Tab-separated table of C-alpha atoms in Angstrom:
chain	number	residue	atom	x	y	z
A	150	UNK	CA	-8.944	25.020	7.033
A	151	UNK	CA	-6.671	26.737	4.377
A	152	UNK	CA	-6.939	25.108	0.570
A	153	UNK	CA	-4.093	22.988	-0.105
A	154	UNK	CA	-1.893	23.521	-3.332
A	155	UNK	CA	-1.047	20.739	-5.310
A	156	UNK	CA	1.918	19.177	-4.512
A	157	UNK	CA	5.852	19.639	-5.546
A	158	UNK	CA	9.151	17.509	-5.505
A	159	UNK	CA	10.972	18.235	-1.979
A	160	UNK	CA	14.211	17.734	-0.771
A	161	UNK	CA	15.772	14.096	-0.275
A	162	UNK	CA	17.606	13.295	3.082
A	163	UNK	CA	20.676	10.939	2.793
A	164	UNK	CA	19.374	7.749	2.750
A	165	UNK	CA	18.916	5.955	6.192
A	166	UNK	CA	21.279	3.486	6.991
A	167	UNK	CA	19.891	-0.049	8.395
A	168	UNK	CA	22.372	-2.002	11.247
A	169	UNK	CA	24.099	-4.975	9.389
A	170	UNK	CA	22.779	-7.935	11.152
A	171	UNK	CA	19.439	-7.150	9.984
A	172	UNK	CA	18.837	-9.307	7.197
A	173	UNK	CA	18.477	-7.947	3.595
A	174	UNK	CA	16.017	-9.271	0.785
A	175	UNK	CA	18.673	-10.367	-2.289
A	176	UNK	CA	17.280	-7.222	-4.275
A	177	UNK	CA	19.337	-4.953	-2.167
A	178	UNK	CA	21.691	-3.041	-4.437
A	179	UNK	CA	20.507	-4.860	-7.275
A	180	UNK	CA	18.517	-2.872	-9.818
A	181	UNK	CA	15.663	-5.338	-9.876
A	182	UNK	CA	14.378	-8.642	-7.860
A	183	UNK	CA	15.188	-12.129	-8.959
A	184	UNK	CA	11.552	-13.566	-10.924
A	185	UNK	CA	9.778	-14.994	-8.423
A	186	UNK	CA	9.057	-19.032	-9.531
A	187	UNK	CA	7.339	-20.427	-6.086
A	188	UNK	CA	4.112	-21.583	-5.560
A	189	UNK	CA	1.616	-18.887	-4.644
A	190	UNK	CA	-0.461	-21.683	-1.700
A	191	UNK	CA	2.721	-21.361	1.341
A	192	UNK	CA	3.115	-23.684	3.600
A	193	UNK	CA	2.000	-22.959	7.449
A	194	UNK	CA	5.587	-22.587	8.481
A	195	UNK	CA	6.012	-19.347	5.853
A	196	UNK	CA	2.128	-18.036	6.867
A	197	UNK	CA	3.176	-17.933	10.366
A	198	UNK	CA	6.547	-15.909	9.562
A	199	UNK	CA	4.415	-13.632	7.547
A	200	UNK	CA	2.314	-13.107	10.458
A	201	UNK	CA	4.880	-12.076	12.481
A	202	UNK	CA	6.009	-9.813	9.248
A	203	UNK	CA	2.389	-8.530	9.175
A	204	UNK	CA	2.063	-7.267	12.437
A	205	UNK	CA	5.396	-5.489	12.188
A	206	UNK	CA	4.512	-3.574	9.671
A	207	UNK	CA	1.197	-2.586	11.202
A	208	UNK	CA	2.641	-1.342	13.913
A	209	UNK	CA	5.611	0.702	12.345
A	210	UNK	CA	2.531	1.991	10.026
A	211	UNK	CA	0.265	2.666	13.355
A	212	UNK	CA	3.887	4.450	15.055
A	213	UNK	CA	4.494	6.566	11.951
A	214	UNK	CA	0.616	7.802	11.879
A	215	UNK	CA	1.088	9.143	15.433
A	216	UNK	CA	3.416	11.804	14.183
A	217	UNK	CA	0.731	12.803	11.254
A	218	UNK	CA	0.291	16.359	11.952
A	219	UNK	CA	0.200	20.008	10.337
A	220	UNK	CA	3.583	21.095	10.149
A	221	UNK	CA	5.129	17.797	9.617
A	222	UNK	CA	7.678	16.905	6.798
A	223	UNK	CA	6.858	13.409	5.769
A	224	UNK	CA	10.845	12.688	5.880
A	225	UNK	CA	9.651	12.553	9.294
A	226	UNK	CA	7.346	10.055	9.366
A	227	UNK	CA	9.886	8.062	7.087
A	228	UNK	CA	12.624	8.356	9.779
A	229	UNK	CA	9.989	6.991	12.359
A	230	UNK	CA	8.501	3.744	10.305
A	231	UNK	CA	12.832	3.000	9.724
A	232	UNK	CA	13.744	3.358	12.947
A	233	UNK	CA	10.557	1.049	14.411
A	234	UNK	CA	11.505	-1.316	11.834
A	235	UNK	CA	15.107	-1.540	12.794
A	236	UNK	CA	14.263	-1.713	16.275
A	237	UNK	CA	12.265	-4.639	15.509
A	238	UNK	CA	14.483	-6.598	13.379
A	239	UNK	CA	12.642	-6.023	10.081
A	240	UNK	CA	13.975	-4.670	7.016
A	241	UNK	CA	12.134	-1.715	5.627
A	242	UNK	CA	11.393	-3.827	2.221
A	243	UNK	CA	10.551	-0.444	0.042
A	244	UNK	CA	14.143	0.761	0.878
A	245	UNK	CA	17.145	-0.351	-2.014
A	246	UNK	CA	13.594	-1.835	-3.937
A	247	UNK	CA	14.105	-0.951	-7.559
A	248	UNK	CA	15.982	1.645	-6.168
A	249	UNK	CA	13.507	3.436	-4.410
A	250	UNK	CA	15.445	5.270	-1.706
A	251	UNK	CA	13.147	5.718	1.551
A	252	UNK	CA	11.589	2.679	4.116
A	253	UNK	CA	7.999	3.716	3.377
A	254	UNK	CA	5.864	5.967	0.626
A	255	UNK	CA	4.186	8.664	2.214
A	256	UNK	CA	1.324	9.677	-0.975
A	257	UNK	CA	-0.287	13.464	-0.172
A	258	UNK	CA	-3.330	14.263	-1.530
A	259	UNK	CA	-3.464	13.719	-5.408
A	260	UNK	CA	-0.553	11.012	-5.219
A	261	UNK	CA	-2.223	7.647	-6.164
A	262	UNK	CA	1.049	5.899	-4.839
A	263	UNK	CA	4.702	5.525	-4.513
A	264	UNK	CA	5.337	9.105	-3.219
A	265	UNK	CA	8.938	9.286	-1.850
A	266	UNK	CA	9.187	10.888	1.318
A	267	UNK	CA	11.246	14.249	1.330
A	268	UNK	CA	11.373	18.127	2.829
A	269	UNK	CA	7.454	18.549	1.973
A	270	UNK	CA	5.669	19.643	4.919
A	271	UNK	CA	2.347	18.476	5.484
A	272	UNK	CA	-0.615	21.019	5.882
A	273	UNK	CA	-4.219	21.353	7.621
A	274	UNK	CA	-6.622	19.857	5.231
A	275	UNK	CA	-4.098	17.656	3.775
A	276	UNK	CA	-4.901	13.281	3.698
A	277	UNK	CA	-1.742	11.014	2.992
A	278	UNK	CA	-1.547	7.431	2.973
A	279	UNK	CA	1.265	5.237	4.589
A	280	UNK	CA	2.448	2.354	2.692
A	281	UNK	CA	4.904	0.420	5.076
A	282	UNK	CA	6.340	-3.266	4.018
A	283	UNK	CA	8.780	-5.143	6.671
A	284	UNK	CA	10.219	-8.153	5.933
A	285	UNK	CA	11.610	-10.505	8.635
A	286	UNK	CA	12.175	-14.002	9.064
A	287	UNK	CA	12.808	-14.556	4.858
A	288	UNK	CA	8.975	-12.902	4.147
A	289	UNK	CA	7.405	-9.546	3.796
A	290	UNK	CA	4.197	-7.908	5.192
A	291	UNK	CA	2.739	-5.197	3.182
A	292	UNK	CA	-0.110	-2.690	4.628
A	293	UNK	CA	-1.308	1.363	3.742
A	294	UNK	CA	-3.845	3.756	5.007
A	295	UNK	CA	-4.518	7.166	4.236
A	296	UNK	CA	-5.094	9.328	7.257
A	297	UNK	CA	-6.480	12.945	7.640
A	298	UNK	CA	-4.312	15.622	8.373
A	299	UNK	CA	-5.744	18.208	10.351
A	300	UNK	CA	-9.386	19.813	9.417
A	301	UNK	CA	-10.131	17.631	6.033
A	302	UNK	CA	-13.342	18.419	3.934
A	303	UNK	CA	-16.170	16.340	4.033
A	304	UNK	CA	-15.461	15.291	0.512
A	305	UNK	CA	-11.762	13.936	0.687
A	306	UNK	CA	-13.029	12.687	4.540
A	307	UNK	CA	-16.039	10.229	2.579
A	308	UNK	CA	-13.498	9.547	0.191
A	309	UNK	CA	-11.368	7.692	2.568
A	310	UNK	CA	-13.863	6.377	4.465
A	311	UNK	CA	-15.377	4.911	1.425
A	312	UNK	CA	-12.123	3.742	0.110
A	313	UNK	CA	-11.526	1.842	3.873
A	314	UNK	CA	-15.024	0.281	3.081
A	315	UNK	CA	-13.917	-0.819	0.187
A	316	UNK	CA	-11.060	-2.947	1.223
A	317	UNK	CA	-13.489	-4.506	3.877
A	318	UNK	CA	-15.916	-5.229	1.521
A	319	UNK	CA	-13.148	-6.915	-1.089
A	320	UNK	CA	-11.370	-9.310	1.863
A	321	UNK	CA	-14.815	-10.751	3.182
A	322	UNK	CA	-15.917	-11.286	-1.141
A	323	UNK	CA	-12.546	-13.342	-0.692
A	324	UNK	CA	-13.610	-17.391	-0.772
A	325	UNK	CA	-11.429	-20.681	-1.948
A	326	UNK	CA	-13.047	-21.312	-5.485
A	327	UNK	CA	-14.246	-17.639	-6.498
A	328	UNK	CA	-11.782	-16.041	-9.327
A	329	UNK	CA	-9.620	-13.369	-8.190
A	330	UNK	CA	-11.697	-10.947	-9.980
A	331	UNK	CA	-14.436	-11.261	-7.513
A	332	UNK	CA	-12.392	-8.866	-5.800
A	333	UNK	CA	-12.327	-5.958	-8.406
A	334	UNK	CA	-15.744	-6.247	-9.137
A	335	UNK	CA	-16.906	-5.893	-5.705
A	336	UNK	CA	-14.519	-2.930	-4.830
A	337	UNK	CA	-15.744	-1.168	-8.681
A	338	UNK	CA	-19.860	-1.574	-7.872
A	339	UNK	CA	-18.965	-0.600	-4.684
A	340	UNK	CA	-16.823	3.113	-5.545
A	341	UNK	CA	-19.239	3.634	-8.813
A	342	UNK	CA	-22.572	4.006	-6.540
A	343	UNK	CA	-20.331	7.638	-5.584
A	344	UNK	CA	-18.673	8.517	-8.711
A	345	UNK	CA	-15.451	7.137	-7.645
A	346	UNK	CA	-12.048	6.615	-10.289
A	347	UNK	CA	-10.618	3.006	-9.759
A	348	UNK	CA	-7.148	3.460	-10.336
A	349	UNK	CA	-6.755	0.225	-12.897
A	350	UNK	CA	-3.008	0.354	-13.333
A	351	UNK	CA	-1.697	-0.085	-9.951
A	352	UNK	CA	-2.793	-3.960	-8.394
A	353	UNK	CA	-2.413	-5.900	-5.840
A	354	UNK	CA	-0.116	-8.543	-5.947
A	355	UNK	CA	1.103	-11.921	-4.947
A	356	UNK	CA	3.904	-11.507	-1.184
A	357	UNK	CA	5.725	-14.059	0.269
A	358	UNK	CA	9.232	-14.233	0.299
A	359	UNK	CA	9.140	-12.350	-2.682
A	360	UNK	CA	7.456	-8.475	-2.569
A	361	UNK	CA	6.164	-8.814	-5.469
A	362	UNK	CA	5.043	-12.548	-6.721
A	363	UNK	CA	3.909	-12.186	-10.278
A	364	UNK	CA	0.217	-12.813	-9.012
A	365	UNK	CA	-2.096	-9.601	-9.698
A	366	UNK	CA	-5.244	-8.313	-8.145
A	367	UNK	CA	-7.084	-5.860	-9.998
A	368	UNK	CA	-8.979	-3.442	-8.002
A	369	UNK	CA	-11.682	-3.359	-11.285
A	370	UNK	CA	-13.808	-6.274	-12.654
A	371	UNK	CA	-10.995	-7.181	-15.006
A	372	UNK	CA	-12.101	-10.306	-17.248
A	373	UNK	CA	-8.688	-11.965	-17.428
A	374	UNK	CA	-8.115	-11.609	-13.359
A	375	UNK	CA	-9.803	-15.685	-13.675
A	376	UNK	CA	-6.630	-17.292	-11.421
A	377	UNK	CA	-8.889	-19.364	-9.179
A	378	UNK	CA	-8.926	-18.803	-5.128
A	379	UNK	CA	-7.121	-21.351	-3.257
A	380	UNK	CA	-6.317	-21.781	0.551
A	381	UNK	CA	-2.876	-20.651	1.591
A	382	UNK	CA	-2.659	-18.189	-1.032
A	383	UNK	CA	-0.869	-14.986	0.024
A	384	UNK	CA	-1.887	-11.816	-1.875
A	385	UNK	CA	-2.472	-8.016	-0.977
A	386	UNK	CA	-6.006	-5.853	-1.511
A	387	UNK	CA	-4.853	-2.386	-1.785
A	388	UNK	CA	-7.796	-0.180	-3.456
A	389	UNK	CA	-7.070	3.389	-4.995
A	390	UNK	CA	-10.122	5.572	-5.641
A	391	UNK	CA	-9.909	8.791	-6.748
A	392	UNK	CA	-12.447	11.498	-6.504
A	393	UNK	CA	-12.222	12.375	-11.012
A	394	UNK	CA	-10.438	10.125	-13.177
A	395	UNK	CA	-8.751	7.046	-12.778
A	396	UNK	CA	-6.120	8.379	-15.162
A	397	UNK	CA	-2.444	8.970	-14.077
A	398	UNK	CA	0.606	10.879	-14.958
A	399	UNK	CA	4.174	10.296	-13.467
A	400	UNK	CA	6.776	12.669	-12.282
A	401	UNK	CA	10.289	12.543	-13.364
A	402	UNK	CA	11.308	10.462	-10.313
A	403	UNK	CA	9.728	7.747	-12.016
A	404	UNK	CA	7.805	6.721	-8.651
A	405	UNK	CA	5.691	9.254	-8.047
A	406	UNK	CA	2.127	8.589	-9.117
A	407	UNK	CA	-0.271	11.520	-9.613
A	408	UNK	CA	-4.081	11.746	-10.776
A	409	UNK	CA	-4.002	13.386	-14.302
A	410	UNK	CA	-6.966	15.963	-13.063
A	411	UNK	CA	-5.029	16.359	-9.918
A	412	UNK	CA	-8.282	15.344	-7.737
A	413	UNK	CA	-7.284	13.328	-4.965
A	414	UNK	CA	-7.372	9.680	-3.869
A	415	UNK	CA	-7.089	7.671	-1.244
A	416	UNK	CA	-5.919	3.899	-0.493
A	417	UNK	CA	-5.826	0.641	1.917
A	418	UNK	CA	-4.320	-2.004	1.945
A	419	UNK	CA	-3.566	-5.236	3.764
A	420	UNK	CA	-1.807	-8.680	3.266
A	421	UNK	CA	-3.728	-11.698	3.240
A	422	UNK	CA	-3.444	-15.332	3.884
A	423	UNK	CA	-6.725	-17.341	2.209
A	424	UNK	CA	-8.196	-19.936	4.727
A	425	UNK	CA	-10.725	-22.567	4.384
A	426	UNK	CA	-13.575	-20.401	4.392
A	427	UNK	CA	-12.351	-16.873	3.542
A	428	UNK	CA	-9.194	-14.418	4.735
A	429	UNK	CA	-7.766	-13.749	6.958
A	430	UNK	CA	-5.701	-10.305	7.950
A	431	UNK	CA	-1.925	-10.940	8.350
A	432	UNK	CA	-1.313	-7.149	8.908
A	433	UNK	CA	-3.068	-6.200	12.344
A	434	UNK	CA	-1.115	-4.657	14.950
């Protein structure tokens, strides 16, 4: 297993062109989303369409994983997710979003999140996390997972096992009348019991028709997170813990996020609908 240097800028491919009868969301060559001013309870006819949005993305994210390998660029695995997407109908929501040029973020090693895929080639001992979105049928479906790359160390492989349990642990704490912090709490006693960073600045949020609803999830027992859990709520859980600090800095791209001690960190993620008596997982393939 060789040691893995920390990580550079690549090279950007042209960006990948989607066929035109695909439907776009309206922030498409717009440099930001409309405010999103819906309810965040949807009715059954959008959770259904968001199921169907859900499993998409799973299984472009699932497709994409299989090419995870040493010696891999992650423009790669970009080119895969768009091209399962398009062949499915979806619309690869990241892509044209704020301007963010590629159809998924591919986040090596000490990247909290938002890494844009490029010319950097992955190597043995290396994790990264896919963070695929599709939206079809009006609605998005957001899921990530980091995934090992080759011979990973037995600390970075407990780290994303850990982090995995620590998504499972926040969607069964989910329950109609709790507070959303319930959530942040569970996933921060849960990553402190191993010296785990919480990334704090990076949430989960409110999807529906819109990517992003307004709604936050803190991953961390945040006191003002006191918006009150109700049935047909729609919201991602999408931990980041890091193996130092939950401290960031940004590169110049002004996407890329990267642990200020450069230790990695690992993430999950999936897109929820709240039911009667807990939640349930809209992304499964």
């Amino acid at each position: 297993m060789s040691v893995p240097s920390l990580l550079v800028p690549g090279e950007l491919s042209p960006i990948r062109s989607v066929p035109g009868a695909i439907r776009r969301p309206e922030y498409v060559g717009k440099p930001a989303p409309k405010p999103y001013t819906g309810p965040e309870v949807q009715t059954p006819e959008t959770i259904e369409a968001m199921r169907i949005a859900g499993r998409i993305a799973a299984q472009a994210m699932a497709e994409a994983a299989k090419h995870i390998a040493p010696g891999v660029t992650t423009d790669e695995l970009d080119r895969v997710a768009h091209e399962f997407l398009c062949d499915h109908g979806a619309y690869p929501s990241t892509l044209g979003y704020r301007g963010f040029p590629k159809s998924l973020c591919t986040s090596v090693n000490e990247v909290i999140c938002h890494g844009i895929p490029d010319s950097t080639v992955l190597g043995d001992g290396d994790i990264i996390n896919l963070d695929v979105t599709a939206y079809i049928g009006g609605v998005h479906g957001d899921n990530n997972a980091t995934y090992l790359v080759g011979d990973v160390d037995e600390e970075s492989r407990l780290l994303v096992e850990r982090t995995r349990e620590s998504l499972n642990r926040a969607i069964k704490a989910v329950k109609p009348g709790r507070q959303i912090n319930i959530i942040g709490r569970v996933i921060e006693s849960y990553a402190k019991r191993f010296g785990y960073g919480v990334v704090r600045d990076f949430t989960g949020h409110g999807i529906n028709s819109s990517f992003h609803s307004g709604l936050i999830i803190p991953h961390y027992d945040s006191p003002h997170a006191t918006t009150v859990i109700q049935p047909g709520m729609t919201f991602t859980i999408e931990p980041m813990l890091t193996l130092g600090t939950h401290e960031y800095d940004m590169w110049e791209d002004g996407w890329t996020v990267v642990t200020k001690d450069r230790k990695r960190t690992a993430q999950f993620e999936h897109t929820l609908v709240v039911t009667d008596t807990g939640a349930e997982i809209l992304t499964l393939p």
